[in-house]
Tab-separated table of C-alpha atoms in Angstrom:
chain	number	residue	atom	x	y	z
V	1	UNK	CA	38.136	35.348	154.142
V	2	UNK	CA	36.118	33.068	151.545
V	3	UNK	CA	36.967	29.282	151.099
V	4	UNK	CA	35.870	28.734	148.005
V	5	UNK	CA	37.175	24.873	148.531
V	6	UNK	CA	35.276	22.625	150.177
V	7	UNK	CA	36.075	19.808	152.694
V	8	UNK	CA	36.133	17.178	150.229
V	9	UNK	CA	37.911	19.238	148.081
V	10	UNK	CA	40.324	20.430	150.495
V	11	UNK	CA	41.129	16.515	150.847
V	12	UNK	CA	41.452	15.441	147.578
V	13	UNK	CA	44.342	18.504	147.015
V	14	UNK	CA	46.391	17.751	150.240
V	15	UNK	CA	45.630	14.020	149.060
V	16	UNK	CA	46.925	14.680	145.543
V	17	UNK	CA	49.283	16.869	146.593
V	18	UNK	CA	52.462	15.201	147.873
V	19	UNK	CA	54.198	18.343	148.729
V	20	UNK	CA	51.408	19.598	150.412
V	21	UNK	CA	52.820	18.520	154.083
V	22	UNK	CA	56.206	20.759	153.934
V	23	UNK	CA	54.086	23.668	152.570
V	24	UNK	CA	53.836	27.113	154.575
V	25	UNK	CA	50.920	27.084	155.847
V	26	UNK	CA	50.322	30.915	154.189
V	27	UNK	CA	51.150	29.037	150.594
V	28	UNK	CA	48.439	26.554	151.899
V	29	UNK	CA	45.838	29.209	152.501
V	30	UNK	CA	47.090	30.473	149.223
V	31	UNK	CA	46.068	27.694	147.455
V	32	UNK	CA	42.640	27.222	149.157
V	33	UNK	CA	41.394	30.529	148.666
V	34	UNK	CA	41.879	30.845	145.056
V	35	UNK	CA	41.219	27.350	143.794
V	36	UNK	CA	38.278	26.619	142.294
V	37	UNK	CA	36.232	23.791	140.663
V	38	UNK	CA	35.014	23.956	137.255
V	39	UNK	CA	32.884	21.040	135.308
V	40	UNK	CA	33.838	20.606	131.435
V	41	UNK	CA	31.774	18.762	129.043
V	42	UNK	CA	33.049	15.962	127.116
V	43	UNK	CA	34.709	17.601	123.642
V	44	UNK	CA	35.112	20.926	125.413
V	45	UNK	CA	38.295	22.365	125.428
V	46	UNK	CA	40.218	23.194	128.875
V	47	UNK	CA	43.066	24.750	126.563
V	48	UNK	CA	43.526	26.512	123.503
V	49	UNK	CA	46.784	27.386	123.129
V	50	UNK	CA	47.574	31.071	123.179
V	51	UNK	CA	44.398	31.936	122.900
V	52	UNK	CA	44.389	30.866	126.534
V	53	UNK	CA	46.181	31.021	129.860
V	54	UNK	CA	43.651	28.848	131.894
V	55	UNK	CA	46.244	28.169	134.634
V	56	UNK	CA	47.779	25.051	136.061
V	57	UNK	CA	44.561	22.511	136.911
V	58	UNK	CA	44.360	18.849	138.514
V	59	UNK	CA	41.737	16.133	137.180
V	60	UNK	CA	39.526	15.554	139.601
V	61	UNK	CA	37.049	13.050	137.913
V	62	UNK	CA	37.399	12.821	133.531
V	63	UNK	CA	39.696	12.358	131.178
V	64	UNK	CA	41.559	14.685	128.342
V	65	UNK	CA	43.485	14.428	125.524
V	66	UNK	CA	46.766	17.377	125.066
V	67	UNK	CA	47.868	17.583	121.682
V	68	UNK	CA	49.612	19.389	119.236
V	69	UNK	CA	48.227	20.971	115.985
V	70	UNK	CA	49.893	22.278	112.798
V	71	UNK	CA	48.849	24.852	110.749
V	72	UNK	CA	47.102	22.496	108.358
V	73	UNK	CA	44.780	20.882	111.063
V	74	UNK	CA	47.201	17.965	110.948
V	75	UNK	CA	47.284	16.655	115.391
V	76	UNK	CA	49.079	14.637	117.237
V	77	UNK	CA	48.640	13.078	120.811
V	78	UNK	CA	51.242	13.706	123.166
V	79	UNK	CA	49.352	12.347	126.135
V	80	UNK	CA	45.868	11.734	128.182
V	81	UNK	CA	45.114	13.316	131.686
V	82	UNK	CA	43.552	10.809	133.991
V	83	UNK	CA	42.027	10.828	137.118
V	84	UNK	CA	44.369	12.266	139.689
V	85	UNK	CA	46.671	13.897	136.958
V	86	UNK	CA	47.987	17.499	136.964
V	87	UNK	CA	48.397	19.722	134.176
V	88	UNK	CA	50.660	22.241	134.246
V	89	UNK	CA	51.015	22.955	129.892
V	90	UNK	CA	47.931	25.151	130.581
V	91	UNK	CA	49.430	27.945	132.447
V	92	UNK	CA	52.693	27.988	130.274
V	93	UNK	CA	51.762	31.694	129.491
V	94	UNK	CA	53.233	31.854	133.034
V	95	UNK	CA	56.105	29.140	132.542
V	96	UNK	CA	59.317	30.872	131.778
V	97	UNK	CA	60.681	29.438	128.650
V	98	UNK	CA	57.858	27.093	127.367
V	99	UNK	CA	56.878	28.677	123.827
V	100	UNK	CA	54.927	25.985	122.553
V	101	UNK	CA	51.396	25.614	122.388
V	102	UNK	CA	49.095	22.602	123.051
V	103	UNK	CA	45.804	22.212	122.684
V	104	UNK	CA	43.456	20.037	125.433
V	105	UNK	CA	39.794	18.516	124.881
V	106	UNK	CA	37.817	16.679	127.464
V	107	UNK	CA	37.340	12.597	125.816
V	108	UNK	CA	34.879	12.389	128.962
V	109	UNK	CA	32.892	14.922	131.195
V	110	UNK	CA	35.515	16.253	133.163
V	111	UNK	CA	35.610	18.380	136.999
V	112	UNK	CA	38.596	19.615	137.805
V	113	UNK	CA	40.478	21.958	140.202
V	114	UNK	CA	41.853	24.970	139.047
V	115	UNK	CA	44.857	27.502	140.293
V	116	UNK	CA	44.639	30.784	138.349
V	117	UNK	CA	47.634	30.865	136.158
V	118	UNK	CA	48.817	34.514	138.444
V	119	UNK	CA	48.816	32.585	141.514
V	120	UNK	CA	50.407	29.964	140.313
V	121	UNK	CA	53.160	31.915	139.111
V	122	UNK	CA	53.840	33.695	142.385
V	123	UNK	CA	53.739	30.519	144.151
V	124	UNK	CA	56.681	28.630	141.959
V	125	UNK	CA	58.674	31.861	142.919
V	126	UNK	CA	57.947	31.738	147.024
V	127	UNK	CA	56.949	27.866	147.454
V	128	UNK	CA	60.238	26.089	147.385
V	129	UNK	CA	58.719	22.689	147.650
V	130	UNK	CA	55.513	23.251	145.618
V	131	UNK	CA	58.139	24.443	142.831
V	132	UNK	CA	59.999	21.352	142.981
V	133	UNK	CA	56.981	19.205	142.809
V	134	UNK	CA	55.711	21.131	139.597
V	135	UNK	CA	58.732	21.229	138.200
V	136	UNK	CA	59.075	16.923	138.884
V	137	UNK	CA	55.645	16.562	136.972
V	138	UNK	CA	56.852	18.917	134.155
V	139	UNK	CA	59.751	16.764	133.594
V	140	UNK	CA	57.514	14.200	133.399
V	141	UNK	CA	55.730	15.296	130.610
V	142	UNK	CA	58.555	16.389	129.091
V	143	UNK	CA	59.476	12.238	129.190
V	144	UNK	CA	55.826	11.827	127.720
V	145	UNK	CA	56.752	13.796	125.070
V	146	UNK	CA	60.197	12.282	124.283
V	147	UNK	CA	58.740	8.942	124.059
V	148	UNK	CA	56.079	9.829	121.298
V	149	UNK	CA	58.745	11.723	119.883
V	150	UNK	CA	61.002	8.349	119.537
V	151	UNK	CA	57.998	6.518	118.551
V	152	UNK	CA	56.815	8.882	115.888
V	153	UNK	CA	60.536	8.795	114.528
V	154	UNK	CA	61.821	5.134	114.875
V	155	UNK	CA	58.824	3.042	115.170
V	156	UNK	CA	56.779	1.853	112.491
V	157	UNK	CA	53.256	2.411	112.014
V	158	UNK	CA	52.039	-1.007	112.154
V	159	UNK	CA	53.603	-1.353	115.522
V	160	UNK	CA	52.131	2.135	116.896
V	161	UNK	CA	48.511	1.430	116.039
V	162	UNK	CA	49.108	-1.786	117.401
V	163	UNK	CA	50.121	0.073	120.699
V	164	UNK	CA	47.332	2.773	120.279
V	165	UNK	CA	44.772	-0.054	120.292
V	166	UNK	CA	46.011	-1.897	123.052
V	167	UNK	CA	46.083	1.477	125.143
V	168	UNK	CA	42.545	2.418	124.254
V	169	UNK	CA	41.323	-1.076	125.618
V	170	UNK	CA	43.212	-0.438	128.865
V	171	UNK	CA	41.372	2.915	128.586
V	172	UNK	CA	38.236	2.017	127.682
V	173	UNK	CA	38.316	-1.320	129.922
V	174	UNK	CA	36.460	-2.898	126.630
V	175	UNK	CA	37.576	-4.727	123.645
V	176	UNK	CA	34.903	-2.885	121.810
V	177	UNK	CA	36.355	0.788	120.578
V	178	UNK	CA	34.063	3.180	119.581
V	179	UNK	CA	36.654	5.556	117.924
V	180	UNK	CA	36.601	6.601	113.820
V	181	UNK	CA	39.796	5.952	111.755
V	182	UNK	CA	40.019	9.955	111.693
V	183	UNK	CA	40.476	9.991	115.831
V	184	UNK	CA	43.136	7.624	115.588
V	185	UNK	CA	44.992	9.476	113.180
V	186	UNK	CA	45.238	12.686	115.152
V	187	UNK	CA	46.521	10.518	117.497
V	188	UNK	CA	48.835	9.264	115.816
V	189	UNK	CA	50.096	12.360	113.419
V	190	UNK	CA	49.376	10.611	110.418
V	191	UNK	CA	46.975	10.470	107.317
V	192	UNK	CA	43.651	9.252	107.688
V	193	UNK	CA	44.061	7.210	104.312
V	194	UNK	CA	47.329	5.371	105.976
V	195	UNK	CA	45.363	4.375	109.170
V	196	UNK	CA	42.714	2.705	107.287
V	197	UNK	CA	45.048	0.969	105.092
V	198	UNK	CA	46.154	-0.546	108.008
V	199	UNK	CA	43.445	-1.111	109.849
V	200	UNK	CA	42.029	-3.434	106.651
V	201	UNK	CA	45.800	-5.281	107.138
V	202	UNK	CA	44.967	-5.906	110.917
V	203	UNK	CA	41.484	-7.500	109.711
V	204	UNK	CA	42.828	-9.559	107.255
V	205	UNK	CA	45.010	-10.891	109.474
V	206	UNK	CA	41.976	-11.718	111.878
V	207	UNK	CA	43.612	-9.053	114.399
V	208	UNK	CA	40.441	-6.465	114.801
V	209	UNK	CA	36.855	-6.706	112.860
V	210	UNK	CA	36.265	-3.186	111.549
V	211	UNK	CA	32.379	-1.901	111.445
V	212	UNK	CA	31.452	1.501	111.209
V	213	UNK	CA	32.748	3.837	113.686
V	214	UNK	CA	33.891	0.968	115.643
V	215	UNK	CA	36.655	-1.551	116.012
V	216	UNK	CA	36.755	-4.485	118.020
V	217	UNK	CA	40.313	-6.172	119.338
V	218	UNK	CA	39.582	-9.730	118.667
V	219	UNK	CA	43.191	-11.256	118.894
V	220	UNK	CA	44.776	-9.440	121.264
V	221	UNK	CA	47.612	-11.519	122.000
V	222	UNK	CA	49.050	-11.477	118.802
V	223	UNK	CA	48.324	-7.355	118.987
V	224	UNK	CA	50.466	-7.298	121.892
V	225	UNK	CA	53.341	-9.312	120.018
V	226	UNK	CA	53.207	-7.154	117.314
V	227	UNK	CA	53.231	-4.085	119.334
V	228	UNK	CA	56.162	-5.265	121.864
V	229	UNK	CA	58.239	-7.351	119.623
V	230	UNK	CA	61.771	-7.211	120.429
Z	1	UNK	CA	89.781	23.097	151.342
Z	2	UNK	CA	91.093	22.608	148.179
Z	3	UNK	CA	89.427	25.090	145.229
Z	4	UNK	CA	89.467	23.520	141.984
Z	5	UNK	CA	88.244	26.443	139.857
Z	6	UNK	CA	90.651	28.815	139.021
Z	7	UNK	CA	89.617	32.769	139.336
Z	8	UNK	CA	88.794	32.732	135.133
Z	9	UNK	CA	86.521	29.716	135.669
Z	10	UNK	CA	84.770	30.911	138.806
Z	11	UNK	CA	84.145	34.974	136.820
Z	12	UNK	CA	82.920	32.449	133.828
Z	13	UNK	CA	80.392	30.613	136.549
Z	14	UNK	CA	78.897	33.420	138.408
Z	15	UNK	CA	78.824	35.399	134.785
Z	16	UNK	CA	76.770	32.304	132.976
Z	17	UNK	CA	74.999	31.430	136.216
Z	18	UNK	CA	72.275	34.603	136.883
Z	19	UNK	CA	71.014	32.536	140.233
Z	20	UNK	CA	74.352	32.897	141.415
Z	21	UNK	CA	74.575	36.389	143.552
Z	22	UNK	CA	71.002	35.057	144.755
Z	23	UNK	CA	72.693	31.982	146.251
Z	24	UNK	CA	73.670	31.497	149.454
Z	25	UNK	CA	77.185	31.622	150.306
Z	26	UNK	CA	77.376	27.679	151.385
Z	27	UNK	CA	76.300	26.426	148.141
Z	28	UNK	CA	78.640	28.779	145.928
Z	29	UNK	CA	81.070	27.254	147.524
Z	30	UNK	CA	80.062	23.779	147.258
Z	31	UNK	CA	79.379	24.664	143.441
Z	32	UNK	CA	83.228	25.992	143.460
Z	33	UNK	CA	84.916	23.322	145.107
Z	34	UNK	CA	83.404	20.408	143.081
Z	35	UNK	CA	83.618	21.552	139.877
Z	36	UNK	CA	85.978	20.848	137.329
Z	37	UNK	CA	87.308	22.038	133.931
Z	38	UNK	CA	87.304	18.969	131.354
Z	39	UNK	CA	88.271	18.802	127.655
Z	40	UNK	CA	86.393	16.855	125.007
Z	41	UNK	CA	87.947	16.506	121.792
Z	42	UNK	CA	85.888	16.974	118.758
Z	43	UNK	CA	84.041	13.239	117.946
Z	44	UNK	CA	83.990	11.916	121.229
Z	45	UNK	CA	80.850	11.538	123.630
Z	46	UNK	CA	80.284	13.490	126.320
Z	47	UNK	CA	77.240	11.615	127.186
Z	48	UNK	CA	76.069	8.369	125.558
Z	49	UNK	CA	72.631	7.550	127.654
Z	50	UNK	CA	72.419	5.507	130.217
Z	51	UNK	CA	76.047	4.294	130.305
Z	52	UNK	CA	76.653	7.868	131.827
Z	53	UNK	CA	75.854	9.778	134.723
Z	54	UNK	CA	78.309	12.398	133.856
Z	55	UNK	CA	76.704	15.549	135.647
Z	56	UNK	CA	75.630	19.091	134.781
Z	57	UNK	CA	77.940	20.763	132.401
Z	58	UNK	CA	78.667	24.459	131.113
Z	59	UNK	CA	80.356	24.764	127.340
Z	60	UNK	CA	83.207	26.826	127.924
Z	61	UNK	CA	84.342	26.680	124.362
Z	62	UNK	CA	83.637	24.438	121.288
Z	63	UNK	CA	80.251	22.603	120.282
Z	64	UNK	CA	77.692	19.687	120.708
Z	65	UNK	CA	75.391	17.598	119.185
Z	66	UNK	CA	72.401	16.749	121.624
Z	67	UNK	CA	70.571	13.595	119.793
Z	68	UNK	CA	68.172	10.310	120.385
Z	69	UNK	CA	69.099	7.043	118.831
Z	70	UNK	CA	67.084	3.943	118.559
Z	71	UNK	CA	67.829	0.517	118.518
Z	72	UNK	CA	68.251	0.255	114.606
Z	73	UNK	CA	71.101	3.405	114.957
Z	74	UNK	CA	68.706	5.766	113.188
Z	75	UNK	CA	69.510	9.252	114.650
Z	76	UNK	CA	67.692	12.533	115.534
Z	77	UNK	CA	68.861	15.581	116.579
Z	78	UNK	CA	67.466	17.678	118.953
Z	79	UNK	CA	69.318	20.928	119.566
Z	80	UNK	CA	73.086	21.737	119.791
Z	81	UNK	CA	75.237	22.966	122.625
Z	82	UNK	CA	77.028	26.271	121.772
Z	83	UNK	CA	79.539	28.170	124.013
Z	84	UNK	CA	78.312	29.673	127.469
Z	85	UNK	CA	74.920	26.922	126.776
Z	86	UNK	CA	74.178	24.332	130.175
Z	87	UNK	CA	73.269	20.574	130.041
Z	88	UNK	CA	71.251	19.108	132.365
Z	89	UNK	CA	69.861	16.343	130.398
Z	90	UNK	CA	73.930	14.824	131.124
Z	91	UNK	CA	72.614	14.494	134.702
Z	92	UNK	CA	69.340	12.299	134.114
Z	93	UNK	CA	70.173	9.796	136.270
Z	94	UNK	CA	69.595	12.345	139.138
Z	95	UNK	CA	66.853	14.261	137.691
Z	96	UNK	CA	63.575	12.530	139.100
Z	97	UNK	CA	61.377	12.017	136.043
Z	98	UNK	CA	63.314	12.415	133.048
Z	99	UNK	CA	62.987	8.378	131.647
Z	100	UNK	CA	64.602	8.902	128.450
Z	101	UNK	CA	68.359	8.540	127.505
Z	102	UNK	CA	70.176	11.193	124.671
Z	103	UNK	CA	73.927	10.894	123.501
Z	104	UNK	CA	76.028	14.316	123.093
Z	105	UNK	CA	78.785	14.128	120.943
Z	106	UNK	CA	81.450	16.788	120.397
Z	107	UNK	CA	81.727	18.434	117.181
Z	108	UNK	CA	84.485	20.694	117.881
Z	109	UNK	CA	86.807	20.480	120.684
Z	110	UNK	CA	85.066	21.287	123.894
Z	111	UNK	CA	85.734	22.759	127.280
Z	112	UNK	CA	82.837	22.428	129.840
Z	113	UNK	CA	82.938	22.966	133.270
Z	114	UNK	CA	81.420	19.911	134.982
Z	115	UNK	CA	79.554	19.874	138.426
Z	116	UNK	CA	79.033	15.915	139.035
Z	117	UNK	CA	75.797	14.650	139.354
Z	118	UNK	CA	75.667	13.660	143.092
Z	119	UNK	CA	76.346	17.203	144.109
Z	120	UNK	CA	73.769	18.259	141.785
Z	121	UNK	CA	70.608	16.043	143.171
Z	122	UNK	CA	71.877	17.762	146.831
Z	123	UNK	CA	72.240	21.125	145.160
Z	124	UNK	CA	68.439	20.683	143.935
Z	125	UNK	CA	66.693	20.170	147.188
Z	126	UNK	CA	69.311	22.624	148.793
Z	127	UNK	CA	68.987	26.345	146.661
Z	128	UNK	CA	66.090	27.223	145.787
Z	129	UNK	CA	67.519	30.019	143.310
Z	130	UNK	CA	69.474	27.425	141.590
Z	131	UNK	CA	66.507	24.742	141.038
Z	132	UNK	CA	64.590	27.791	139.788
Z	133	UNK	CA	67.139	28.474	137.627
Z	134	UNK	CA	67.594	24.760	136.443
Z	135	UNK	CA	64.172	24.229	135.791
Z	136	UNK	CA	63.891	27.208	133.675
Z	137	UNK	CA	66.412	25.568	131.587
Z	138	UNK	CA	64.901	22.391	131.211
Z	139	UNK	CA	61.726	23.919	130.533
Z	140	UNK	CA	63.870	25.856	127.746
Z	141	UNK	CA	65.269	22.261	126.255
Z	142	UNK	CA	61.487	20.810	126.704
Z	143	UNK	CA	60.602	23.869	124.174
Z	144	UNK	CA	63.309	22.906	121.997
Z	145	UNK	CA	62.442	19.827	121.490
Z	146	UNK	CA	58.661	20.137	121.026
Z	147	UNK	CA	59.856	22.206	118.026
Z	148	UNK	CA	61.690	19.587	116.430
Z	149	UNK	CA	58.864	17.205	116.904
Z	150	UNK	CA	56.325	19.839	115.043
Z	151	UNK	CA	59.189	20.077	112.513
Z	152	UNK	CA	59.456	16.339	111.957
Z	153	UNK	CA	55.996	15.630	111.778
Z	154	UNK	CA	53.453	18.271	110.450
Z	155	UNK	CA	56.785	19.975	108.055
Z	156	UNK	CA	58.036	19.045	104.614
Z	157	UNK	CA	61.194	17.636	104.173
Z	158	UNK	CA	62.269	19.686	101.751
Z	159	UNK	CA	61.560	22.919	104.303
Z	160	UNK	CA	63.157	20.683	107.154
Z	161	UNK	CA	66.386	20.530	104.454
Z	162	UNK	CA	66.405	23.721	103.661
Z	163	UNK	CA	66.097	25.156	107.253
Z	164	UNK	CA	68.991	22.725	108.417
Z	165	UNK	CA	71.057	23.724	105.818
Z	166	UNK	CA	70.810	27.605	106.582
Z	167	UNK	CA	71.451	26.621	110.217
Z	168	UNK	CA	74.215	25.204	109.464
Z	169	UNK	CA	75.822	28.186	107.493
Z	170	UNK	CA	74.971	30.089	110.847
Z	171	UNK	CA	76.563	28.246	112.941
Z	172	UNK	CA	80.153	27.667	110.459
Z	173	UNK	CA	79.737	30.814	109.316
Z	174	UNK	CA	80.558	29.827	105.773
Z	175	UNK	CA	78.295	29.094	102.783
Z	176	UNK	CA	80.831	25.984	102.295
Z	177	UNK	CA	79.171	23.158	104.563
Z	178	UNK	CA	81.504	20.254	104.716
Z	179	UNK	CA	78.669	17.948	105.825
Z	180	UNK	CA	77.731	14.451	104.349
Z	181	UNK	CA	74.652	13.336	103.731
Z	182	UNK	CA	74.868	10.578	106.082
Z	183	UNK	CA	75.457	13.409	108.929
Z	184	UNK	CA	72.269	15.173	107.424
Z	185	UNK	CA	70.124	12.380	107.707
Z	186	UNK	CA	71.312	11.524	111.048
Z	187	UNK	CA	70.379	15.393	111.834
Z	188	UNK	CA	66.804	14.886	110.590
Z	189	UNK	CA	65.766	11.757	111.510
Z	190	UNK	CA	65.190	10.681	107.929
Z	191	UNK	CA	67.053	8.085	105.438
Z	192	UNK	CA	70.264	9.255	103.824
Z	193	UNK	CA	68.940	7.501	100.281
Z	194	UNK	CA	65.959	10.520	101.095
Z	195	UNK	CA	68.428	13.396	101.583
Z	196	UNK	CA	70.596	12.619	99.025
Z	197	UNK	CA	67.558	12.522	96.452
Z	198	UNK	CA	65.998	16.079	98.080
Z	199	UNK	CA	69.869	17.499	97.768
Z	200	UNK	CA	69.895	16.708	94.192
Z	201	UNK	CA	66.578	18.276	93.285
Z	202	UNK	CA	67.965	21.696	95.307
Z	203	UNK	CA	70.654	21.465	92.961
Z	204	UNK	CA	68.653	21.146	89.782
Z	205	UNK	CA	66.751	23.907	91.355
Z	206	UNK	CA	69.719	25.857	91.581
Z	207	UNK	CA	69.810	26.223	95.192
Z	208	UNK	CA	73.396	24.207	96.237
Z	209	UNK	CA	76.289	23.212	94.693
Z	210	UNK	CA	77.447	19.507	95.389
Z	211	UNK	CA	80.617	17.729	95.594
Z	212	UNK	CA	82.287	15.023	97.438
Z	213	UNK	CA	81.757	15.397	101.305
Z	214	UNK	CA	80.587	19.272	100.495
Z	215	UNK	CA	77.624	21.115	100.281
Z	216	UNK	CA	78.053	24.864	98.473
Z	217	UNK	CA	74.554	27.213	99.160
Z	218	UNK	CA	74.203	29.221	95.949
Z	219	UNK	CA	71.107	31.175	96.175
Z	220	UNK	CA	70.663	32.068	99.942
Z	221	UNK	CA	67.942	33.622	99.578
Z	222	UNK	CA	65.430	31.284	97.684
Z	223	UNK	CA	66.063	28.877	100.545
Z	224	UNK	CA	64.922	31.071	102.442
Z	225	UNK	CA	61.758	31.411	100.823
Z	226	UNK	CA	61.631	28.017	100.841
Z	227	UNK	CA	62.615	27.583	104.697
Z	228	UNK	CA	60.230	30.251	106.302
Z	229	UNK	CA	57.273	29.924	103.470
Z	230	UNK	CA	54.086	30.740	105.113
């Protein structure tokens, strides 16, 4: 029979994998045999909505962005994949009861490792533990989701791009962001126009120095009190 | 051993529940001798964040308002529980992952069936049918919510309105809503100054009728139109 994982690979899942120990071994062999690992360019989309059912997939080296999107082109970020992450959102063709659709583009070359969205649906009704586990990490996103949610609703804006920058450092590991005021506002599920409005505030207030395409965090203290104040 | 359910309450369980003939014996009966019947009266909570661990709960009869709240007491709802619907999110404090904290408030008199948390968390590592079944639900209140947040940010208030307001005929099966704006606002997430001013220009419009602590739909079906516009 073909292993289309190799050793490394094979590593990295059981590795990732926490419920990978109290797996049959057959749900194992399952999972090695149909895996497989697939490179994505950065701004490539791994998901498209239902014009996709790419099946559940775990980052092996990259990072994404999953979003929403209206009608009227209008996003909003409801997370980023890291290294190590799993997404499950991508084989919700196969989830029963997820109707909604999100959208996922590589920020950064990404390789990942991907279960076909028909195995993974037999799995989650024969793998008792590997169910559990998906289901804990779906829960988890669904806690993602809730906290944008409450953020989107009760915080004000000021505060959220103060968050958003601070975030995109961590990200980034550098104080200088290479990001356009139109990015940040598909984060954030707002107008481009507000965003830059406040962007000119945070200058004035010796915050961030805006140049084009780029802003750099040059008071990041007072970012962070903004951002966390009580 | 003592059986709390009475014969009504159990044909109610294994009717609502469709994991339960694929349940082993053990665990019906652990599901039948630690449940109880409780009654809610219409205003109280039956879940206010995390004050509560109250458990998993069935609505036997009556009906309640699932909703976030943030520190400033601005409110959002997020779906309601009818008759014969579950709650899980009422068990959070046992549900690994879920981070965030809803209130659920009666708004009629309620009858749920309660199975207490503690029993639940066993329950999930225990029956595989009935953390299948679970999870599908959650999944199911994940969906819900993700509409609301599409709703609240990439749709109009005055469709958000307008929608909410033919819900709410649905569900008192009346065209007499005896709803205040306050209540509305706390319903969409919005400011009650907002609603009031969006309620007015439906009645110039011709749409409702408006008195004191009463909302009268006049013209069901140009709400409509103005609901599900494409």
């Amino acid at each position: 029979m073909k292993e289309v994982l190799n050793q490394e690979q094979l590593a990295f899942l059981a590795e990732i994998l926490p419920c990978w120990k109290a797996m049959d071994r057959e749900h194992q062999r399952l999972l090695e045999r149909t895996m497989t690992e697939r490179s994505v360019k950065r701004g490539e989309y791994l998901y498209q909505g239902d014009r996709d059912c790419t099946g559940v997939f775990w980052m092996r080296y990259g990072q994404a962005r999953v979003f929403l999107i209206s009608g009227t082109e209008k996003q909003i970020t409801l997370y980023r994949l890291l290294e190590r992450d799993s997404c499950f959102l991508s084989a919700s063709c196969v989830i029963k009861n997820i109707n909604f659709d999100v959208f996922i583009q590589a920020e950064k070359d990404c390789r990942i490792l991907l279960l076909p969205a028909n195995v993974y649906q037999d799995l989650m009704e024969k793998s008792f533990p590997l169910a559990t586990y998906c289901n804990q990490i779906l829960a988890s996103r669904f806690s993602d989701v809730m906290w944008v949610m409450e953020q989107t609703i009760f915080t004000s804006l000021d505060r959220r791009l103060a968050l958003f920058l601070l975030e995109q450092k961590a990200i980034d590991e550098s104080s200088d962001l290479h990001i356009t005021h139109e990015a940040i506002s598909n984060h954030l599920g707002t107008a481009r126009e507000v965003v830059t409005r406040m962007l000119k505030y945070f200058q004035e207030e010796g915050l961030v120095s805006l140049s084009r395409g780029a802003i750099e965090i040059l008071d990041e203290k007072r970012l962070k009190e903004l951002a966390y104040a009580a």
